XYZ file of N, CA and C in Angstrom:
600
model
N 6.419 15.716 18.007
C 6.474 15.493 16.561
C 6.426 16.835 15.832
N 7.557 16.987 14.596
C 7.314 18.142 14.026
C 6.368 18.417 12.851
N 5.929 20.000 12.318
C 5.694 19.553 10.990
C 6.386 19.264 9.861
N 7.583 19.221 9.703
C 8.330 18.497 8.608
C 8.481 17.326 8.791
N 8.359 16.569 10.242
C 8.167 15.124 9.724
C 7.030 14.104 8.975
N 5.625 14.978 9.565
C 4.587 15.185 8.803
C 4.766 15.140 7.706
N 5.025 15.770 7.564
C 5.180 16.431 5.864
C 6.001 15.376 5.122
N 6.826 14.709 5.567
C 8.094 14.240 5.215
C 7.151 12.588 5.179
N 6.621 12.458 6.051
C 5.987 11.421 5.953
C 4.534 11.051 4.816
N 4.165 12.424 4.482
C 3.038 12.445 3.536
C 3.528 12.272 2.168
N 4.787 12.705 1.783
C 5.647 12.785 0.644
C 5.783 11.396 0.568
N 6.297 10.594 1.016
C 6.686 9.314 1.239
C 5.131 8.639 1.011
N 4.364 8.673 1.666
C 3.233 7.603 1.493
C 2.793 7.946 0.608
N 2.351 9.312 -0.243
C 2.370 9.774 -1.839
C 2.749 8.749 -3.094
N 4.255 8.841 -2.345
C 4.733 7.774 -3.445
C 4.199 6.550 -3.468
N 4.216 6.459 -2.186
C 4.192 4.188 -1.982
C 2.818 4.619 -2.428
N 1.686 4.843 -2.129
C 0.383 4.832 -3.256
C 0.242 4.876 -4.060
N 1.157 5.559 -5.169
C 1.241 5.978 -6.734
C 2.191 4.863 -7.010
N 2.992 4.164 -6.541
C 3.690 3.269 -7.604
C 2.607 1.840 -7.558
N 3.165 1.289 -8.463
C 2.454 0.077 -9.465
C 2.772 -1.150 -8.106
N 1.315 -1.414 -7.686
C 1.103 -2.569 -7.419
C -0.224 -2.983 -6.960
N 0.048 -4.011 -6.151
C -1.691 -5.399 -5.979
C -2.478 -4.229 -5.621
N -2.313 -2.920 -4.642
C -3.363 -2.052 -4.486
C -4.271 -1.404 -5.459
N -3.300 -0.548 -6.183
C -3.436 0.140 -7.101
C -4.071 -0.319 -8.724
N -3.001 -1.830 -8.683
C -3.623 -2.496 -10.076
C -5.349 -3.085 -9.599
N -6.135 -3.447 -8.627
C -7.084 -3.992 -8.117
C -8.492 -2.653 -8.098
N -7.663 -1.261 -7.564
C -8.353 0.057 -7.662
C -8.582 0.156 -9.255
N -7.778 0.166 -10.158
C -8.027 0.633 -11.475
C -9.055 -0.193 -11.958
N -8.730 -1.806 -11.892
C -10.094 -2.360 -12.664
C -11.127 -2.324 -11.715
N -11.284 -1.730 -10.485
C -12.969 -2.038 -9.955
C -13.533 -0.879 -10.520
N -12.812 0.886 -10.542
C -13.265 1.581 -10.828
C -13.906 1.672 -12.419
N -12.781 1.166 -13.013
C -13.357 1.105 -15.042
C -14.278 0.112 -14.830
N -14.131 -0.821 -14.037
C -15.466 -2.356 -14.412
C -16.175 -1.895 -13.927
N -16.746 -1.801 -12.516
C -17.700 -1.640 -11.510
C -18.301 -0.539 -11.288
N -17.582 0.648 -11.550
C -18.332 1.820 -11.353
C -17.816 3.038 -10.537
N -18.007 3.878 -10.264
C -17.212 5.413 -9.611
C -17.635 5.104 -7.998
N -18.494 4.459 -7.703
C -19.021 4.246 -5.815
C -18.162 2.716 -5.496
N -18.367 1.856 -6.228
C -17.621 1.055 -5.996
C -15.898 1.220 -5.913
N -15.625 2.217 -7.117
C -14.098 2.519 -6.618
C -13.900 3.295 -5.264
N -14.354 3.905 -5.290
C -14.538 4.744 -4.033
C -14.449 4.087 -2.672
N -15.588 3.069 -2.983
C -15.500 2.043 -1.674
C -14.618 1.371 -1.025
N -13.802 0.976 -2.863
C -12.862 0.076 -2.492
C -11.273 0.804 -1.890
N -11.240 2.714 -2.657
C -10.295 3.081 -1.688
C -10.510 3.324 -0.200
N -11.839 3.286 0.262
C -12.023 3.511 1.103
C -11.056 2.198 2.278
N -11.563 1.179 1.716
C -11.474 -0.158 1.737
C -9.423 -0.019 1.930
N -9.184 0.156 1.422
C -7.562 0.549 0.969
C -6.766 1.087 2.373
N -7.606 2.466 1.870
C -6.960 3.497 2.869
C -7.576 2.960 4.790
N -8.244 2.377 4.903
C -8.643 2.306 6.261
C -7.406 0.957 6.796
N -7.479 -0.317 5.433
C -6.475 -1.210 6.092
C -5.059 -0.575 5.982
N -4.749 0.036 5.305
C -3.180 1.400 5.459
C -3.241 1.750 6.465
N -4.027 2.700 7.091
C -3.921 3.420 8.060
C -3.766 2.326 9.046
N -4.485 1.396 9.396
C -4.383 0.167 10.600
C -3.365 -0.128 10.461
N -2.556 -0.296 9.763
C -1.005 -1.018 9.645
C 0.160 0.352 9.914
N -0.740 1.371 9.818
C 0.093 2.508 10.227
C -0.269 2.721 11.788
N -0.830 2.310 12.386
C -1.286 2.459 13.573
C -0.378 1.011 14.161
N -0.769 -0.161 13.661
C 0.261 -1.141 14.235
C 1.540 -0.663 14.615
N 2.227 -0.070 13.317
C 3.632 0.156 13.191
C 3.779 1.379 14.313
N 3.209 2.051 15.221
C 3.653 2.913 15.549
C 3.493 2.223 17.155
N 2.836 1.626 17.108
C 2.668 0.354 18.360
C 3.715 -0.453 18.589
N 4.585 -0.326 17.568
C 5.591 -1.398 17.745
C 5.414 -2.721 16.592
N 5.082 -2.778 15.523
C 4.447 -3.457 14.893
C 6.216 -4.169 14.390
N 7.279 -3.890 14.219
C 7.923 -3.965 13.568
C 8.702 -5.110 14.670
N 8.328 -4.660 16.327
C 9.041 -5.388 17.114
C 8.136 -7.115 17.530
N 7.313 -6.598 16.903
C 6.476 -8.113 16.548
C 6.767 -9.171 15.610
N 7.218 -8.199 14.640
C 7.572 -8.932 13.267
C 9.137 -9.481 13.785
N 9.873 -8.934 14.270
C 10.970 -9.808 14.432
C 10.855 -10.516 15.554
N 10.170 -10.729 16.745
C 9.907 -11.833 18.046
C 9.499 -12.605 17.257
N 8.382 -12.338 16.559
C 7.775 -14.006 15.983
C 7.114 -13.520 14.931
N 8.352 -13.918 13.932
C 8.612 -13.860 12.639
C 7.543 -14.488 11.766
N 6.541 -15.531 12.615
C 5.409 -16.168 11.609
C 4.515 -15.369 11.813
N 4.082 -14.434 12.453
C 3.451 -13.595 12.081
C 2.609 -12.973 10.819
N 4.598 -12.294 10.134
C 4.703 -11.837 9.257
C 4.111 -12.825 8.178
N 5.027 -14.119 8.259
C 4.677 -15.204 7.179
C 3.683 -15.420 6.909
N 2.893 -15.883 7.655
C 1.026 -16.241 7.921
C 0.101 -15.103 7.303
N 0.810 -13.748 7.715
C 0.093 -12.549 7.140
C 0.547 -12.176 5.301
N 1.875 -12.634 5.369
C 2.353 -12.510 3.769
C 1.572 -13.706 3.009
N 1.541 -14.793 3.477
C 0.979 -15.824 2.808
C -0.734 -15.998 2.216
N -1.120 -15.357 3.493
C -2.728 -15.012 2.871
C -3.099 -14.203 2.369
N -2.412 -13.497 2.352
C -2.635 -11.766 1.383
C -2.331 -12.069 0.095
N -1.081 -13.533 -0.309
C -0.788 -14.007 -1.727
C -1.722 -14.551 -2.168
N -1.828 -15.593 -0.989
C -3.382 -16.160 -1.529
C -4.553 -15.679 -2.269
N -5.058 -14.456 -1.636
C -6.100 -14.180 -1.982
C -5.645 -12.816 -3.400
N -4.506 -12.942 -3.556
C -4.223 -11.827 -4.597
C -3.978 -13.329 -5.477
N -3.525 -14.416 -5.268
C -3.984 -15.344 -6.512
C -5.412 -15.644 -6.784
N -6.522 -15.841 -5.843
C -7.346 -15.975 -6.420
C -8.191 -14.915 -7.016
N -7.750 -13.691 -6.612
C -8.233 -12.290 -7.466
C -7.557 -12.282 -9.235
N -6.412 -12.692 -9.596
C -5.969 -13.340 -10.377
C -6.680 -14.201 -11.353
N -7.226 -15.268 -10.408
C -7.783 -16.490 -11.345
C -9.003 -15.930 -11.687
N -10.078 -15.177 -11.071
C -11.131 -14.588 -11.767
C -10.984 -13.600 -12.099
N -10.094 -13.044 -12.191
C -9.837 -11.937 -13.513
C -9.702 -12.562 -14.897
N -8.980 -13.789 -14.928
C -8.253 -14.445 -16.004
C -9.746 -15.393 -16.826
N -10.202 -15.778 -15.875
C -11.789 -16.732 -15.871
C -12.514 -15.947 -16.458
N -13.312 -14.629 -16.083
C -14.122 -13.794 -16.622
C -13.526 -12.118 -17.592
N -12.539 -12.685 -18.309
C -11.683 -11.192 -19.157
C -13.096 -11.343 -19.896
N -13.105 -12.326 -20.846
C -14.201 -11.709 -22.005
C -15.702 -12.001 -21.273
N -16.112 -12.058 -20.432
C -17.388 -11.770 -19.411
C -17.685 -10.064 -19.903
N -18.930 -9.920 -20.730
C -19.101 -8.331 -20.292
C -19.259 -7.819 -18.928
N -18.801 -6.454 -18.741
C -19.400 -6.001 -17.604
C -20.792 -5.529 -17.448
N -20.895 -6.275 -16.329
C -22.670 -6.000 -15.985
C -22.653 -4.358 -15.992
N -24.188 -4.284 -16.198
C -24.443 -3.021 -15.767
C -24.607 -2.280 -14.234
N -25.157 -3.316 -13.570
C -25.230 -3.009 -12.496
C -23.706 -2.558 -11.327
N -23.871 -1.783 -10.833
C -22.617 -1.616 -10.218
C -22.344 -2.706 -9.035
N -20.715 -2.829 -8.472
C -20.869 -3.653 -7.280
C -21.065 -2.944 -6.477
N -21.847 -3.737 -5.287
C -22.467 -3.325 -3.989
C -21.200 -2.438 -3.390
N -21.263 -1.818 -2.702
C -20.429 -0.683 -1.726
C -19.269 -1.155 -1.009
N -20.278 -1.946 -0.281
C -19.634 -2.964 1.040
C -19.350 -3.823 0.737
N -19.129 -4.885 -0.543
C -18.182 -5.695 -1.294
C -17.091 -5.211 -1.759
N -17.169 -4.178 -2.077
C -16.413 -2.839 -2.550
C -14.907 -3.016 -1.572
N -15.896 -1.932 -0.606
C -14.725 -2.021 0.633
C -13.754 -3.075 1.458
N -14.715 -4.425 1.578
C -14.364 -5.543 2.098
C -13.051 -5.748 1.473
N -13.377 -6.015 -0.151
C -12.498 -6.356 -0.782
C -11.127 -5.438 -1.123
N -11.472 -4.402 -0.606
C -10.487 -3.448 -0.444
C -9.275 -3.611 0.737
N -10.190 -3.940 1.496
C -9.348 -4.065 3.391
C -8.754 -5.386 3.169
N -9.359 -6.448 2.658
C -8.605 -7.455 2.134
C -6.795 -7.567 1.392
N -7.583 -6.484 0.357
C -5.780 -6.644 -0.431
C -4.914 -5.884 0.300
N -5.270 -4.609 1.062
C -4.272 -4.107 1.530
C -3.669 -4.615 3.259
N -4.790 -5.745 3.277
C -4.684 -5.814 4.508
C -3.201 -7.239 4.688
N -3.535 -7.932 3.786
C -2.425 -8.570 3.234
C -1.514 -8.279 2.365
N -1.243 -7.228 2.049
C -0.151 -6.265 1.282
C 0.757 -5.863 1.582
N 1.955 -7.356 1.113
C 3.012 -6.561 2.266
C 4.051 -5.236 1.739
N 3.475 -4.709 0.695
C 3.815 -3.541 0.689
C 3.523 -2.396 1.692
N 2.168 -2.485 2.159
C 1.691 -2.018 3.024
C 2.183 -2.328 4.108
N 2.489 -3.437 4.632
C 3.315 -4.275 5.746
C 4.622 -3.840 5.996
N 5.237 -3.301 5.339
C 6.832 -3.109 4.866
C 6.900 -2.031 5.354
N 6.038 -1.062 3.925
C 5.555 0.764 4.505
C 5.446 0.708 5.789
N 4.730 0.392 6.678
C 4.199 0.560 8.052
C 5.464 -0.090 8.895
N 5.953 -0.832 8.759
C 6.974 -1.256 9.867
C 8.315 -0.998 9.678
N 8.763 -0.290 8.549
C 10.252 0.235 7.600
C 10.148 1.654 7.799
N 9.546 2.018 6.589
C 9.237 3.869 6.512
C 8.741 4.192 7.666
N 8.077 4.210 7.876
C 7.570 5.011 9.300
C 8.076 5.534 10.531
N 8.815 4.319 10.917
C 9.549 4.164 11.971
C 11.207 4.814 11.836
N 11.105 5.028 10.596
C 12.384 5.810 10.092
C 12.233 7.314 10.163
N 10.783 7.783 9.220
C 10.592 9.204 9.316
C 9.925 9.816 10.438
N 9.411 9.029 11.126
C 8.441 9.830 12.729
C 9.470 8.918 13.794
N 9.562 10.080 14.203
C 10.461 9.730 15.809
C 9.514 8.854 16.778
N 10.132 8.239 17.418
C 10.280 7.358 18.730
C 9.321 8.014 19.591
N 8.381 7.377 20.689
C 7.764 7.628 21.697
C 7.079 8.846 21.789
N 6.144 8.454 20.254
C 5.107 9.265 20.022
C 3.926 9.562 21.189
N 3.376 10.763 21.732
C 2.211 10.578 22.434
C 0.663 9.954 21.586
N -0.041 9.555 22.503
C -1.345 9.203 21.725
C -2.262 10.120 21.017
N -1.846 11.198 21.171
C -2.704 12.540 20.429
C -2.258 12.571 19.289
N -0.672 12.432 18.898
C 0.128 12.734 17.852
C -0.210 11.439 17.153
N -0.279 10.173 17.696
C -0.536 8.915 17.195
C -1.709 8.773 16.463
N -2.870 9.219 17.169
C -4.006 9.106 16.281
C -4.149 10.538 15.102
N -3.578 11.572 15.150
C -3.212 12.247 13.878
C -2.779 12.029 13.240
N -1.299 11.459 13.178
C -0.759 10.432 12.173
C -1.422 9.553 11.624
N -2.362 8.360 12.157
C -2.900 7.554 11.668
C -4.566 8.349 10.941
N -5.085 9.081 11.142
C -6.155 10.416 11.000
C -5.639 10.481 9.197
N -4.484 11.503 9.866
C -4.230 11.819 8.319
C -3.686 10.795 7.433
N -2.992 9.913 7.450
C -2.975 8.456 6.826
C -4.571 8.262 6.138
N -5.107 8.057 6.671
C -6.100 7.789 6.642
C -6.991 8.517 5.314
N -7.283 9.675 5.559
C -7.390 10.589 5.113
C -7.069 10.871 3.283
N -5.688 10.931 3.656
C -4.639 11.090 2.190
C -5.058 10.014 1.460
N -4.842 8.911 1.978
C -5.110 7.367 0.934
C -6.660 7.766 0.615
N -7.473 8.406 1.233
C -9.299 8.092 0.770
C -9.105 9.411 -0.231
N -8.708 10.405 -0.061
C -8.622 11.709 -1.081
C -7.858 10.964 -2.550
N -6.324 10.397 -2.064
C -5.725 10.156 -3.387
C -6.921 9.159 -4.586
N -7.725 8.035 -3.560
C -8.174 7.165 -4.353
C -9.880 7.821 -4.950
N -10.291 8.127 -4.251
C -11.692 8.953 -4.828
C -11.314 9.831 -5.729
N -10.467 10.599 -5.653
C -9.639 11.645 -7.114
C -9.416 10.791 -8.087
N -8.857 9.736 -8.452
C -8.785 8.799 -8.929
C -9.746 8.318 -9.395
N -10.869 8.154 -8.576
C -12.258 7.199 -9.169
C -12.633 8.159 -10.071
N -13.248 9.069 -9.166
C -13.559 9.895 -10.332
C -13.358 10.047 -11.903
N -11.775 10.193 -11.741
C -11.143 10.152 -13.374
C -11.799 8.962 -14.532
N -10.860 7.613 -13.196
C -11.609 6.621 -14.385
C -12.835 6.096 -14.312
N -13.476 6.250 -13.725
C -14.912 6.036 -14.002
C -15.569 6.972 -14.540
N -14.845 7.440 -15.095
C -15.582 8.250 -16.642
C -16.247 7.945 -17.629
N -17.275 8.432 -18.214
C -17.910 7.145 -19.316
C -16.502 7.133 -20.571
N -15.131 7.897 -20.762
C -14.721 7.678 -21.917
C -13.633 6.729 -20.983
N -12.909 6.722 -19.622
C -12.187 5.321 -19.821
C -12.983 4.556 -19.695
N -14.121 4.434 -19.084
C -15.025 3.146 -19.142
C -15.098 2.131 -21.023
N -15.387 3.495 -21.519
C -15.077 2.843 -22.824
C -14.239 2.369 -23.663
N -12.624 2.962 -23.213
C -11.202 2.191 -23.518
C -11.665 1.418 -22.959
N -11.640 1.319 -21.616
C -11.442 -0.287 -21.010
C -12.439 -1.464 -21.310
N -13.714 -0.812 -21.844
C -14.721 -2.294 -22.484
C -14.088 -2.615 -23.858
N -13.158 -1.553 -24.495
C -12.419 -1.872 -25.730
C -11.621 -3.249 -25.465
N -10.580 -2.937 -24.752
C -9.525 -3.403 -24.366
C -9.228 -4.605 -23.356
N -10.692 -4.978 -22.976
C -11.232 -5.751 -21.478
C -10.482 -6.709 -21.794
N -10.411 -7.587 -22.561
C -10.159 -9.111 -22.391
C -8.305 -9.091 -22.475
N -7.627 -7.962 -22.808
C -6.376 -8.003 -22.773
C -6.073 -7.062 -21.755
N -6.499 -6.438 -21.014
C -6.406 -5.421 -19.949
C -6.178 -6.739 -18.761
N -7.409 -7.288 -18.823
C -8.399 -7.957 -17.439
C -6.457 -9.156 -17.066
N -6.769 -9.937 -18.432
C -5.328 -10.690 -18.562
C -4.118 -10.299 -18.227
N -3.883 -9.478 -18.403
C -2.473 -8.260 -18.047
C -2.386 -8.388 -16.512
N -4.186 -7.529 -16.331
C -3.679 -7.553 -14.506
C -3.515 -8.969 -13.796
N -4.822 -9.633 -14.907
C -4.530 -11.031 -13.593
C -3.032 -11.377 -13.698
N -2.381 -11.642 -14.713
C -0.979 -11.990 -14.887
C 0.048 -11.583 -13.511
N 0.010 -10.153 -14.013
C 0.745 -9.160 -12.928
C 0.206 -9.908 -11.437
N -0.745 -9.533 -10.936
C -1.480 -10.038 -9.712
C -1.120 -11.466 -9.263
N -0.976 -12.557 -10.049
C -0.961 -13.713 -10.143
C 0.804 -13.880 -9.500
N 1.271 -13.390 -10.727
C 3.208 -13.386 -10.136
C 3.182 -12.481 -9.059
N 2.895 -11.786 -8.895
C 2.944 -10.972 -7.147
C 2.796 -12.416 -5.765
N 1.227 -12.920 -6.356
C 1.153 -13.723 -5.313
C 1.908 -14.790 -5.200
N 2.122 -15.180 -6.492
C 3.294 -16.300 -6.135
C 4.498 -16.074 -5.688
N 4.785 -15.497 -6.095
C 6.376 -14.764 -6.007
C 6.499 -14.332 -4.006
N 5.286 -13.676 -3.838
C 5.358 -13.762 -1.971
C 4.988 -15.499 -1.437
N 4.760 -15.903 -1.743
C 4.688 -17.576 -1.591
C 5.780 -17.959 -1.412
N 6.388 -18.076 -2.697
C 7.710 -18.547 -2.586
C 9.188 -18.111 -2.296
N 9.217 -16.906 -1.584
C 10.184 -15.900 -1.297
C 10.287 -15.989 0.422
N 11.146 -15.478 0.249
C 11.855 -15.732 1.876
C 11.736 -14.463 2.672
């Protein structure tokens, strides 16, 4: 393996982290609601089920998905699921103040490994991109560096991140703005999950 595929591959997962979706929209409100450890947790939470799906995919994850295709389905379907019911209590508790207390760590994270773990963006990334930019019949040294730094990048991008918004001044846009923010995401979140439900 070279270092420009490295490289080539860090550029790429850069992006798929920074664009708009169930990951990213789920990171923003734990960090403004819940607190700077709880976001943290929850990229932690993020980046560990990424990296596992980057570790699948280099296993062959992709030659699974086409032998037996329910796999995929079973794994797309519960990941909608539970991004609808992240949805419905967003939508249930918008005008709920936020407690003071922060969420626990390890709810944090759980719920982190959860969305991405059923994310078939993440699913896609790992068995599409990957297998495109890192060559074929990787050794296991190179394998667990790849998946290392995966790893890695997603917990740096999202703690940089917490940081920001768990600031006391977005904390305070977002208690402005809560009950039309909270609605927005569940919305967004809500058509994601349906939309993988009912898609082929």
């Amino acid at each position: 393996m070279s270092w420009e595929s490295l490289i080539a591959f860090n550029l790429v997962l850069i992006a798929a982290i920074a664009s708009p979706g169930a990951a990213l929209l789920y990171f923003i409100k734990t960090c403004v609601s819940a607190g700077r450890a709880a976001g943290i947790a929850t990229g932690v939470g993020l980046g560990c089920a990424a990296a596992l799906w980057t570790f699948a995919a280099l296993l062959g994850l992709e030659s699974v998905f086409a032998l037996f295709p329910w796999t995929y389905t079973i794994l797309k379907s519960a990941g909608a699921l539970y991004l609808i019911w992240i949805a419905v209590q967003t939508w249930r508790h918008a005008r709920y103040p936020v407690a003071d207390a922060p969420a626990p760590s390890g709810r944090a994270f759980l719920s982190g490994l959860l969305v991405n773990a059923g994310n078939p963006k993440s699913m896609l990334f790992a068995a599409a991109v990957i297998v495109v930019v890192l060559p074929q019949g990787l050794e296991p040294l190179h394998i667990a560096l790849i998946v290392t730094n995966h790893f890695v990048l997603e917990v740096a991008f999202y703690t940089f991140f917490a940081l920001l918004l768990s600031s006391a001044a977005a904390r305070r846009r977002y208690l402005g703005a809560k009950p039309v923010l909270d609605r927005i995401a569940a919305s967004l979140l809500g058509a994601l999950g349906l939309r993988l439900l009912v898609e082929r």
